[in-house]
Short mmCIF file of C-alpha atoms in Angstrom, two decimals:
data_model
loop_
_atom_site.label_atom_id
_atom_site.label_comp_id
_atom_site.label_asym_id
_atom_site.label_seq_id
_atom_site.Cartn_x
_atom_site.Cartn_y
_atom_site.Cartn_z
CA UNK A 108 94.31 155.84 64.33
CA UNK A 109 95.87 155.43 61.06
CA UNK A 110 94.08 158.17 59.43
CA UNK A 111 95.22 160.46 62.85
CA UNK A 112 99.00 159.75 61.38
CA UNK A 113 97.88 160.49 57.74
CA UNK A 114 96.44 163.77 58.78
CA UNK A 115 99.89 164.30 60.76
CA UNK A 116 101.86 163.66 57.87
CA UNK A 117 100.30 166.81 56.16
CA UNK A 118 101.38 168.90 59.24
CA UNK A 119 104.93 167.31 59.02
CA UNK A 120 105.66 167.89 55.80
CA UNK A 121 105.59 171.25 56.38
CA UNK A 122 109.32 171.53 57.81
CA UNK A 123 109.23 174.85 59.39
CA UNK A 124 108.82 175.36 63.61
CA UNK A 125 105.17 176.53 62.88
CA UNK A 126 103.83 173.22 61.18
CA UNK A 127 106.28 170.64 63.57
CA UNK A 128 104.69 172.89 66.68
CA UNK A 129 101.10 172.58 65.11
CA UNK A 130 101.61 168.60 64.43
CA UNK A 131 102.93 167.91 67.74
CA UNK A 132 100.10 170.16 69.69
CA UNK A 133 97.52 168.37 67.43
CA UNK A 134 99.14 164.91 68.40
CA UNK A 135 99.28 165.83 71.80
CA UNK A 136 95.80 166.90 72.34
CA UNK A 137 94.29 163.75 70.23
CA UNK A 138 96.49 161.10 72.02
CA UNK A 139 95.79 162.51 75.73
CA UNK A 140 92.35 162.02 75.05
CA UNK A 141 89.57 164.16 77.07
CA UNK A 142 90.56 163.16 80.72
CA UNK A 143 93.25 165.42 80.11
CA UNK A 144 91.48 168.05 78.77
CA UNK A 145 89.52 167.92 81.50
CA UNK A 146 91.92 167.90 83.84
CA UNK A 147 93.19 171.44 82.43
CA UNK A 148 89.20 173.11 81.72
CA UNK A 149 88.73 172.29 85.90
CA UNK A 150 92.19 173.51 86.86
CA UNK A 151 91.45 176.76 84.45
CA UNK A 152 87.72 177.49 86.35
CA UNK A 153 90.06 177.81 89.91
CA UNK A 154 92.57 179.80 88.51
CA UNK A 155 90.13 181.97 86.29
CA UNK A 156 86.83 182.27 89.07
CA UNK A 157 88.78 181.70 92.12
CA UNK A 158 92.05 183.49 93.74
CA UNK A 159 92.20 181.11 96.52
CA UNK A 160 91.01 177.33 95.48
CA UNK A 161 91.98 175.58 98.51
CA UNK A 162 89.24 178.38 100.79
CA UNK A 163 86.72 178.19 98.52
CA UNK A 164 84.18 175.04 99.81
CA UNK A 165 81.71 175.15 96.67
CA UNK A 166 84.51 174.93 94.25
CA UNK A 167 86.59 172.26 96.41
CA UNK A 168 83.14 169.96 96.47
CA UNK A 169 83.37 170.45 92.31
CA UNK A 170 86.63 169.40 91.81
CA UNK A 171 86.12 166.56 93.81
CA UNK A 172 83.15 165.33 92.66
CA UNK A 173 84.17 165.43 88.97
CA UNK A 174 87.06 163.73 89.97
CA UNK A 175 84.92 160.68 91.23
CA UNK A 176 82.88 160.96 88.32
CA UNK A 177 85.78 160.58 85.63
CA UNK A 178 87.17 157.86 87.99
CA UNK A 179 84.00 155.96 88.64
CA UNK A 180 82.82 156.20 84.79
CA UNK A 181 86.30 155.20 83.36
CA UNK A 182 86.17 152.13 85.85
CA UNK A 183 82.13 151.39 85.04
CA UNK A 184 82.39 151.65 81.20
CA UNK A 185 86.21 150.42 80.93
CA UNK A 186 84.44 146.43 80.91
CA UNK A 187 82.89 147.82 77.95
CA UNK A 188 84.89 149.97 76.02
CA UNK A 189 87.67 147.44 74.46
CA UNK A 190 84.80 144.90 73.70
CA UNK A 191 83.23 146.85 71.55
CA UNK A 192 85.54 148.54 70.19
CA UNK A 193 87.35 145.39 68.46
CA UNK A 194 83.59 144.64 67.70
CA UNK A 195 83.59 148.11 65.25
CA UNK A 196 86.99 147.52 63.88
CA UNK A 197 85.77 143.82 62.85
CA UNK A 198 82.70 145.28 61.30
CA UNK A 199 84.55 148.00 59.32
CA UNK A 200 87.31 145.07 58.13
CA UNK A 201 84.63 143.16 56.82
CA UNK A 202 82.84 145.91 55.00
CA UNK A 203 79.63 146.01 57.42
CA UNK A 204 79.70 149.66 58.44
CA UNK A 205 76.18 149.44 58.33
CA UNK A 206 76.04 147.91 61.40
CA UNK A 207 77.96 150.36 63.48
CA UNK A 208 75.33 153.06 64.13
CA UNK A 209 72.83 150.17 65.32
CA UNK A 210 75.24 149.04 67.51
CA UNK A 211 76.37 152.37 68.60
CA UNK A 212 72.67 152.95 69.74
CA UNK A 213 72.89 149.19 71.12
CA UNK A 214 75.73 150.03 73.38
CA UNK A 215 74.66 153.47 74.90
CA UNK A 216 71.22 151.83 75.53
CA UNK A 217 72.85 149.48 77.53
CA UNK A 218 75.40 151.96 79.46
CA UNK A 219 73.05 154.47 79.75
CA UNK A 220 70.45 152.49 81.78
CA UNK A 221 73.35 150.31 83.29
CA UNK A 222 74.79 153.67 84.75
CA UNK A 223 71.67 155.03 85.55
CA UNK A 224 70.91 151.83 87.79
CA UNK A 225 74.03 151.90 89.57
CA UNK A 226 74.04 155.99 89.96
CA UNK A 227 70.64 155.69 91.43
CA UNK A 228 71.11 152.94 93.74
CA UNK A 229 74.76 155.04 95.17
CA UNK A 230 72.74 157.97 95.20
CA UNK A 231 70.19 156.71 97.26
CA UNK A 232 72.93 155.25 99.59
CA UNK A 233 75.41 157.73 99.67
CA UNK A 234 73.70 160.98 99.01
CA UNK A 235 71.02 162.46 102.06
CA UNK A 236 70.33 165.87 101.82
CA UNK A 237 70.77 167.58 98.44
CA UNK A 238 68.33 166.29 96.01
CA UNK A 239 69.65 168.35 93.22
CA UNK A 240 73.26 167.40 94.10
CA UNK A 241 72.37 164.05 93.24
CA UNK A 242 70.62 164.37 89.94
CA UNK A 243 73.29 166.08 88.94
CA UNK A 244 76.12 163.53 90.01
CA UNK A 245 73.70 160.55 88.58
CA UNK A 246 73.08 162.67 85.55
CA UNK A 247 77.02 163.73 85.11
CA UNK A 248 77.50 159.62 85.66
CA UNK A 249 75.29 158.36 82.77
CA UNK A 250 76.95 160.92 80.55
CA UNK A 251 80.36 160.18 80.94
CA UNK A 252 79.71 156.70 80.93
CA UNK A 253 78.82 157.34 77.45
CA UNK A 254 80.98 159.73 76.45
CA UNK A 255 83.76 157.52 76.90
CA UNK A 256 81.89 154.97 74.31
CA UNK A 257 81.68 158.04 71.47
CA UNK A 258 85.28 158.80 71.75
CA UNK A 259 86.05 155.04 70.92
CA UNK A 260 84.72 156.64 67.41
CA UNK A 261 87.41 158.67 67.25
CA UNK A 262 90.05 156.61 65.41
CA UNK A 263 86.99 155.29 63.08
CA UNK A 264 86.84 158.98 61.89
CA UNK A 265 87.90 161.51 59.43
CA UNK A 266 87.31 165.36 60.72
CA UNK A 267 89.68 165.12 63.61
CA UNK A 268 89.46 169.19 63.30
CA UNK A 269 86.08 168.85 63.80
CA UNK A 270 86.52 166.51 66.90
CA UNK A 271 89.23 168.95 68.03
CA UNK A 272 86.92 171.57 67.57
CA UNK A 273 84.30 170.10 69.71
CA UNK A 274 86.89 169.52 72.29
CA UNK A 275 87.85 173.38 72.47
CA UNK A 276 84.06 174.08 72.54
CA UNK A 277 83.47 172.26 75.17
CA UNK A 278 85.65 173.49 77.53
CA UNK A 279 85.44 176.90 76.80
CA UNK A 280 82.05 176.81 77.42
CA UNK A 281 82.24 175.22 80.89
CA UNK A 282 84.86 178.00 81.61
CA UNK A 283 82.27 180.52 80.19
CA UNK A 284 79.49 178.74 81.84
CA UNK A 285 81.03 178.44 85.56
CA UNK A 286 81.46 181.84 85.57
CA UNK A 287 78.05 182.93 85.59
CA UNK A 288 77.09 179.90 87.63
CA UNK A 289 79.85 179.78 89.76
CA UNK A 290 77.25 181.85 92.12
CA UNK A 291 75.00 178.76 92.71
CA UNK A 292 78.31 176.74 94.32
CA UNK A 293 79.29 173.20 93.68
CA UNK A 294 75.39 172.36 91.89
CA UNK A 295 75.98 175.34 89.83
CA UNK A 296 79.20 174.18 88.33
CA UNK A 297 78.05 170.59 88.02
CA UNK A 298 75.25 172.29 85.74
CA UNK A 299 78.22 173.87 83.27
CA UNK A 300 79.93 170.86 83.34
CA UNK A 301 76.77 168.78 82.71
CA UNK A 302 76.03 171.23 79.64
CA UNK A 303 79.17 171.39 78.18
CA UNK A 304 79.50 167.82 77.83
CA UNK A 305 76.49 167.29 76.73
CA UNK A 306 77.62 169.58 73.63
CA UNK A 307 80.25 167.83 73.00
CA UNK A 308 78.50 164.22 73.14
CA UNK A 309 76.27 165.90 70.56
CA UNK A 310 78.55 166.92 68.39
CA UNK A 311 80.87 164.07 68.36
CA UNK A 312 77.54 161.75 67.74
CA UNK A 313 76.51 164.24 64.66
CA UNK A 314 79.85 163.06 63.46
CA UNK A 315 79.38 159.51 63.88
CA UNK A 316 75.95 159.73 62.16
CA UNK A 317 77.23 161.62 59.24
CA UNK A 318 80.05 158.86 58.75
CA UNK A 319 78.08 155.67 59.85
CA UNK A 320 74.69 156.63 58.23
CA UNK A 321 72.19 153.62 58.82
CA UNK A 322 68.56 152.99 58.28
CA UNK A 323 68.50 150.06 60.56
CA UNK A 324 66.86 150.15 63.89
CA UNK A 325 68.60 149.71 67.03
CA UNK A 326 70.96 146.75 67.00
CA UNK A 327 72.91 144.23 70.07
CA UNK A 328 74.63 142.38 67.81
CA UNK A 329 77.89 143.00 69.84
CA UNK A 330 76.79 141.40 72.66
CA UNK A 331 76.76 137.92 71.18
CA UNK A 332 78.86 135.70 72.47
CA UNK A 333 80.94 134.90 69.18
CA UNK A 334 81.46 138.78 69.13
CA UNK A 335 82.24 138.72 73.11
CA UNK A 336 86.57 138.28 74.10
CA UNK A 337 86.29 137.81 77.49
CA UNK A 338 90.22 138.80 77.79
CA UNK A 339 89.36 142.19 76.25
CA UNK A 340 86.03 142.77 79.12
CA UNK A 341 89.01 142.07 81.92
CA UNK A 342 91.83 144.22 80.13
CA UNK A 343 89.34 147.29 80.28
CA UNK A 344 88.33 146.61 83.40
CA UNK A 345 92.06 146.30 85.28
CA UNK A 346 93.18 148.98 82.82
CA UNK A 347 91.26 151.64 84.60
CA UNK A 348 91.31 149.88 88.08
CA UNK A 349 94.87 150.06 87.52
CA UNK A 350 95.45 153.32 87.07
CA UNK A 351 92.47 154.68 90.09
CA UNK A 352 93.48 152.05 92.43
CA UNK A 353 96.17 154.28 94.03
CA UNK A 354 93.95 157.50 94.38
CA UNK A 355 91.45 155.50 95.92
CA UNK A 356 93.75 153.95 98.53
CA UNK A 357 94.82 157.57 99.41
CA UNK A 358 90.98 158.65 99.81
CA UNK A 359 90.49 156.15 101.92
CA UNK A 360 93.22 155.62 104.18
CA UNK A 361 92.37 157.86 107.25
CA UNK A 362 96.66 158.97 107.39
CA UNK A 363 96.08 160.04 103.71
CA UNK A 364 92.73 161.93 103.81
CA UNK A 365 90.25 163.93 104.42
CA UNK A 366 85.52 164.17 104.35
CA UNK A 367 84.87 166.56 101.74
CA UNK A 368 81.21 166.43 102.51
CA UNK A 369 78.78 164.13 102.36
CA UNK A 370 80.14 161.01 101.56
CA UNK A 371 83.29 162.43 99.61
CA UNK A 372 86.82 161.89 100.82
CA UNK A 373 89.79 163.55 99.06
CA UNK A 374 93.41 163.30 100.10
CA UNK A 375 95.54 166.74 100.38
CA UNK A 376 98.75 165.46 99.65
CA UNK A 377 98.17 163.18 96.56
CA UNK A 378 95.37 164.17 94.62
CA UNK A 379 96.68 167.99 93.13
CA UNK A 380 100.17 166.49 92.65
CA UNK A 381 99.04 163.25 90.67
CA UNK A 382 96.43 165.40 88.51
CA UNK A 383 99.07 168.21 87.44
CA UNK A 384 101.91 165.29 86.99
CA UNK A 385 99.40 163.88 84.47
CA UNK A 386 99.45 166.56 82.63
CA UNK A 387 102.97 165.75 81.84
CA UNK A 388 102.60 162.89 79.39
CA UNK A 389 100.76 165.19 76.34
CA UNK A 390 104.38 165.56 74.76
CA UNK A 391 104.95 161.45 75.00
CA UNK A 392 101.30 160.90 73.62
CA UNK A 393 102.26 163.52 70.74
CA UNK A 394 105.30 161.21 70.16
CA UNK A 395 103.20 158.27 70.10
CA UNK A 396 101.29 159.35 67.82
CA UNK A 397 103.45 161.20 65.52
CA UNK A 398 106.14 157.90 65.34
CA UNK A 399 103.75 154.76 65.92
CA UNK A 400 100.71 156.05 64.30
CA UNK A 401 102.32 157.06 61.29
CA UNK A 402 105.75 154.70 60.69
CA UNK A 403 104.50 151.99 62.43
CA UNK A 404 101.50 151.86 60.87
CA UNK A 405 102.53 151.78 57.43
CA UNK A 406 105.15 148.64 58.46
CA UNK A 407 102.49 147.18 59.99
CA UNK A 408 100.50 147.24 56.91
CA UNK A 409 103.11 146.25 54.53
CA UNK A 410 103.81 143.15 56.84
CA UNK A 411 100.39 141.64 56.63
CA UNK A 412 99.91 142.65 52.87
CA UNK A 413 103.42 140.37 52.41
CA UNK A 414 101.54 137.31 54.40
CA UNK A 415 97.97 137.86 53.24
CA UNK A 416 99.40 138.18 49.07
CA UNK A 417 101.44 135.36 49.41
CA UNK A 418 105.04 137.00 49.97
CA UNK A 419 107.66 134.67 50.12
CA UNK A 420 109.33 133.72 53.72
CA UNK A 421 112.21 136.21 53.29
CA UNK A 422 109.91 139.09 52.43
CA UNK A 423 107.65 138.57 55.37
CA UNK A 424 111.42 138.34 57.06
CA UNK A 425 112.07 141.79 55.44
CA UNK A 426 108.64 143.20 56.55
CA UNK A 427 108.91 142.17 59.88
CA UNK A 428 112.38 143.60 60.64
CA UNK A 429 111.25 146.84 59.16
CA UNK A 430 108.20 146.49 61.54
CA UNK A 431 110.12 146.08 64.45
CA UNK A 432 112.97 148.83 64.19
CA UNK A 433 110.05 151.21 63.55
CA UNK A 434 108.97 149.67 67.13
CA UNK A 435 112.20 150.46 68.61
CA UNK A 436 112.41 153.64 66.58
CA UNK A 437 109.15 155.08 67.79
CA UNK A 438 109.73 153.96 71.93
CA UNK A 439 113.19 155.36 71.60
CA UNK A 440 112.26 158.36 70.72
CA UNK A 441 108.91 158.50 73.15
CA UNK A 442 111.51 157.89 75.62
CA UNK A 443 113.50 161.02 74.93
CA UNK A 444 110.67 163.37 74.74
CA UNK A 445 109.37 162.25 77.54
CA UNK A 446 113.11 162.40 78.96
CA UNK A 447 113.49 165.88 78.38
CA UNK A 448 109.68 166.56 79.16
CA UNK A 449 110.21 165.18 82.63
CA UNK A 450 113.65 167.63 83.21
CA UNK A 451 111.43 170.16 82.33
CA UNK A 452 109.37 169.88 84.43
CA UNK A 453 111.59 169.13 86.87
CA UNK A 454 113.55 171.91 86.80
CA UNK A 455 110.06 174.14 86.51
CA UNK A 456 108.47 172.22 90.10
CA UNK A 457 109.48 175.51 92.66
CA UNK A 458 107.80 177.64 90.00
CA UNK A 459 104.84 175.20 89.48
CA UNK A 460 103.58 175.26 92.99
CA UNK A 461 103.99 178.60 93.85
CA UNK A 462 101.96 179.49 90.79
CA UNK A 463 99.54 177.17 91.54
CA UNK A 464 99.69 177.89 95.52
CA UNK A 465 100.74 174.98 96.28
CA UNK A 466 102.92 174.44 99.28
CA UNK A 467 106.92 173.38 98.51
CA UNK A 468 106.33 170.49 100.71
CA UNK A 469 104.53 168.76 97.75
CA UNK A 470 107.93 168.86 95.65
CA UNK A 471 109.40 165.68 96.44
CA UNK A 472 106.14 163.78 95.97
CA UNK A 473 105.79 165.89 92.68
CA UNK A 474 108.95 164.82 91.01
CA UNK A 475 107.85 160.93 92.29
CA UNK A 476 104.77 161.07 90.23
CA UNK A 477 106.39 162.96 87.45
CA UNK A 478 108.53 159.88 87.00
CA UNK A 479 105.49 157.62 87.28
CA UNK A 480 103.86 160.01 84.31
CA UNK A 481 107.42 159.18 82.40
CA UNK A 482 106.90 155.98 82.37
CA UNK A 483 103.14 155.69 81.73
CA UNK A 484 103.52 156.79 78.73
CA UNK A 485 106.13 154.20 77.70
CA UNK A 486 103.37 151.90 78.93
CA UNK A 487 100.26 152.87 76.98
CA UNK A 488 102.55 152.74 73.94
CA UNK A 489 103.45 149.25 74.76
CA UNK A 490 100.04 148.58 75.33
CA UNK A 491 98.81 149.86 72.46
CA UNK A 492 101.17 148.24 70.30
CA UNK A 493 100.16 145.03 71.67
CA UNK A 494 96.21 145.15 70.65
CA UNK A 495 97.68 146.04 67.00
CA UNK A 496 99.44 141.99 67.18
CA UNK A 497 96.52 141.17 69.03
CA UNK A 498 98.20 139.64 71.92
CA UNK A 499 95.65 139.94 74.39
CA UNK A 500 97.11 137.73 76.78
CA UNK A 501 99.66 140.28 77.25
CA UNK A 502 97.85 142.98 77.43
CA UNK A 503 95.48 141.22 80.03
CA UNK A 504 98.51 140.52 81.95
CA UNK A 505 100.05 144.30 81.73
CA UNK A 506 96.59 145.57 82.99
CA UNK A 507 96.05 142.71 85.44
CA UNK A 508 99.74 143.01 87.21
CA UNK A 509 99.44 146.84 87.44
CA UNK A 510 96.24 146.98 89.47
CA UNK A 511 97.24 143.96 91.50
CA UNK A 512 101.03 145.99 92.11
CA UNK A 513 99.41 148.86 92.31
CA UNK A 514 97.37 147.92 95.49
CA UNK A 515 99.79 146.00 97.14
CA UNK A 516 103.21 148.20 96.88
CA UNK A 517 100.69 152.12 97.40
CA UNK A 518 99.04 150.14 100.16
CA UNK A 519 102.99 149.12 101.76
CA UNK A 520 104.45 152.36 101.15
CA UNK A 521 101.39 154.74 102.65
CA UNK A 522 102.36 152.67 105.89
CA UNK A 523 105.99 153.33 105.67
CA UNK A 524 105.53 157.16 105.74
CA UNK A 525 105.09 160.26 103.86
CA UNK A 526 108.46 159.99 101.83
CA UNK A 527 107.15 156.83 100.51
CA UNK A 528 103.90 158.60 99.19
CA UNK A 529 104.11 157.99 94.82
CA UNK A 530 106.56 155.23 95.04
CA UNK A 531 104.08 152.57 94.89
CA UNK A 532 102.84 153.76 91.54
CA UNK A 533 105.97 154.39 90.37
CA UNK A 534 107.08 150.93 91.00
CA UNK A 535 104.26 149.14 89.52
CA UNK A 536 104.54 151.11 86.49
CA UNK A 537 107.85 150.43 86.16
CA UNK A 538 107.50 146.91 86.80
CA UNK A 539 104.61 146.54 83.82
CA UNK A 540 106.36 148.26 81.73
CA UNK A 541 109.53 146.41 81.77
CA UNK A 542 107.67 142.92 81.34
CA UNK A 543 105.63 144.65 78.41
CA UNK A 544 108.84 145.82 76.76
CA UNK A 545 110.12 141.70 77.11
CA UNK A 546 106.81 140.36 76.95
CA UNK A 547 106.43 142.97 73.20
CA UNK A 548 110.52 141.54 71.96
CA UNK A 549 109.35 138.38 72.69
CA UNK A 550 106.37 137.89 70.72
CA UNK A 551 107.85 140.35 67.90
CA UNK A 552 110.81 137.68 67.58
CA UNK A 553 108.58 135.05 66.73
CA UNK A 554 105.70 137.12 64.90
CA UNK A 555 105.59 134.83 62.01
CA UNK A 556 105.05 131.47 63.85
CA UNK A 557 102.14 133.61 65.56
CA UNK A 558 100.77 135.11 62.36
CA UNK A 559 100.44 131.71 60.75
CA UNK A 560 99.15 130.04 63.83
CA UNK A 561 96.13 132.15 64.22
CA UNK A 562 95.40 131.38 60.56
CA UNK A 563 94.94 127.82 61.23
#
């Protein structure tokens, strides 16, 4: 991430609307991550192909099953994804970039036949009639499942262009692409969607070859126990849980929902609102990025250089103060973006849904989850700023106590009506991210007892 905020820094010194606009849209785009993206290439096929989303069947089905796809894959890989991704930043501390592609090969062995077990076996349960509707979804499974282990590679990268690149390839090819499938219904778009992904796996694994050239043969050296945290298998794991656990509840709560075919439920009232909400938090994640990942991160640095080059007590002192009001700095301001994002929006919600023909009913529960979006990106800083300290107890906790909140308080409010809908997120994300912001102060206070602890 640190060479994200160095490429930033080129942007930003350019001090005229043009470059702060092109840093902040690069920022934004690069810290939302692809889930977003996709979020926006689906929402563009039903406005582009499709005047009236909600009649058309075939494209309903899509959007529905991609949804359980990204949900399912996020959850499936998530156990996965932090474990090996500390694995790759201790191989690339201690000079062994050799090992990565090996490893890289190692992992996607495993997730791809992993997923391809556990697609198979839901298939077989879940899906009767269309054969080709379930290749596709087991198919669509595997590769996302593995596409979420590439973009680890991302912050272990240079070309973030050329990763941008590939993003804006992508989904203007599945645009491209559903439009001259769109004919062939809900298979037909699967098939775009399974093709442009599968471009931008490829070109995002070019990438990784170019940077992590190996001659060694395929390598599982990351699933060794001295190489296994256990805390970091579990943080993945409730991360994503945490966040899906709520859409889930509303698919399957009958109050809530609706069959979408087959064995697909969706629910009406939650599922546009929460995906358009989401969309939301790309100014925040710019923030992020443009504040943590490039003040922090040079603090940060000059911290540990003072305690690893033998700085005396008040220069680690020093460091660490500087480190922390670039903490407080960088949330601050995440908090006002996001602060004025969220008026925005807001103010935009009447204009919103009609756009999007969406029924003014949906307003109040828009503005609920608009809030939740708010703070979710206050969170994932938090979060995030945690793994840099390592404090994975924390973190495990943060992830742990949202998905446990999260069930309880969505599952209490569905039953106390309609106005209710959203607050149970909302709550548990508030919640989490209050501890983290104590649980971060806390540990930040005391940083040099902790530094010199682990040491020993």
């Amino acid at each position: 991430m640190a060479g994200i905020g160095f490429e930033l820094k080129k942007m930003l010194r350019d001090e005229s609307w043009m470059g702060l606009t092109k840093a902040y849209a690069y920022a934004g785009i690069i810290g939302s991550g692809p889930w977003v993206l996709s979020i926006l290439g689906i929402l563009l096929i039903g406005i582009l192909y499709f005047s009236n989303q909600s009649a058309d069947p075939e494209l309903r089905k899509f959007i529905i099953s991609v949804t359980y796809l990204m949900s399912t894959s996020l959850i499936f890989s998530g156990a996965l994804q932090l474990v090996f991704t500390r694995f790759i930043s201790d191989q690339i501390y201690s000079g062994h970039k050799e090992k990565i592609l090996p490893n890289l090969l190692g992992a996607l062995t495993v997730c791809s036949i992993s997923a391809g077990l556990t697609g198979l076996t839901l298939a077989i349960l879940l899906i009767k009639n269309d054969r080709t509707y379930a290749l596709l979804m087991i198919a669509s499974f595997i590769l996302l499942c593995n596409m979420w282990i590439l973009i680890i590679f991302v912050s272990g990268m240079k070309k973030y262009k050329t990763v941008l690149l590939s993003f804006f390839i992508t989904y203007s090819f599945l645009i491209v692409a559903s439009y001259f499938l769109k004919s062939w219904g809900a298979n037909g778009l699967l098939i775009a969607f399974l093709i442009s992904h599968s471009i931008l796996m490829a070109i995002l694994f070019y990438e990784i070859v170019k940077e992590f050239n190996s001659k060694s043969p395929l390598c599982f050296d990351f699933l060794k126990l001295k190489n296994i945290f256990p805390s970091l298998i579990f943080t993945g794991l409730f991360y994503n849980l945490g966040l899906w656990v709520d859409k889930w509840i509303f698919w399957f709560t009958p109050e809530t929902s609706e069959a979408a075919g087959t064995f697909l439920r969706t629910s009406v009232i939650y599922d546009l609102p929460v995906f358009i909400a989401h969309l939301s938090i790309i100014p925040g994640m710019a923030s992020f990025l443009l504040r943590v990942e490039t003040d922090f991160v040079s603090h940060y640095q000059h911290y540990y250089t003072a305690v690893n080059k033998g700085g005396t007590l008040g220069e680690i002192r020093q460091q660490r103060a500087n480190m922390s009001g670039s903490i407080l700095k960088a949330l601050w301001e995440i908090i006002k973006v996001q602060g004025v994002t969220l008026l925005l929006f807001i103010l935009l919600v009447p204009q919103i849904l009609k756009w999007l023909d969406i029924s003014s009913l949906y307003s109040p529960l828009y503005i609920v989850l608009l809030f939740s979006t708010a703070l979710l990106s206050l969170y994932l800083s938090i979060l995030n700023i945690m793994f840099y300290f390592n404090l994975l107890r924390s973190a495990l906790i943060m992830t742990a106590g949202l998905l446990v909140l999260n069930f309880i308080l969505t599952t209490i409010t569905i039953h106390m009506g309609p106005v209710f809908y959203g607050y149970g997120f909302l709550l548990s994300i508030l919640i989490m991210t209050v501890f983290g912001l104590f649980a971060l102060s806390a540990k930040t206070d005391r940083l040099e007892y902790l530094t010199f602890m682990m040491q020993h």
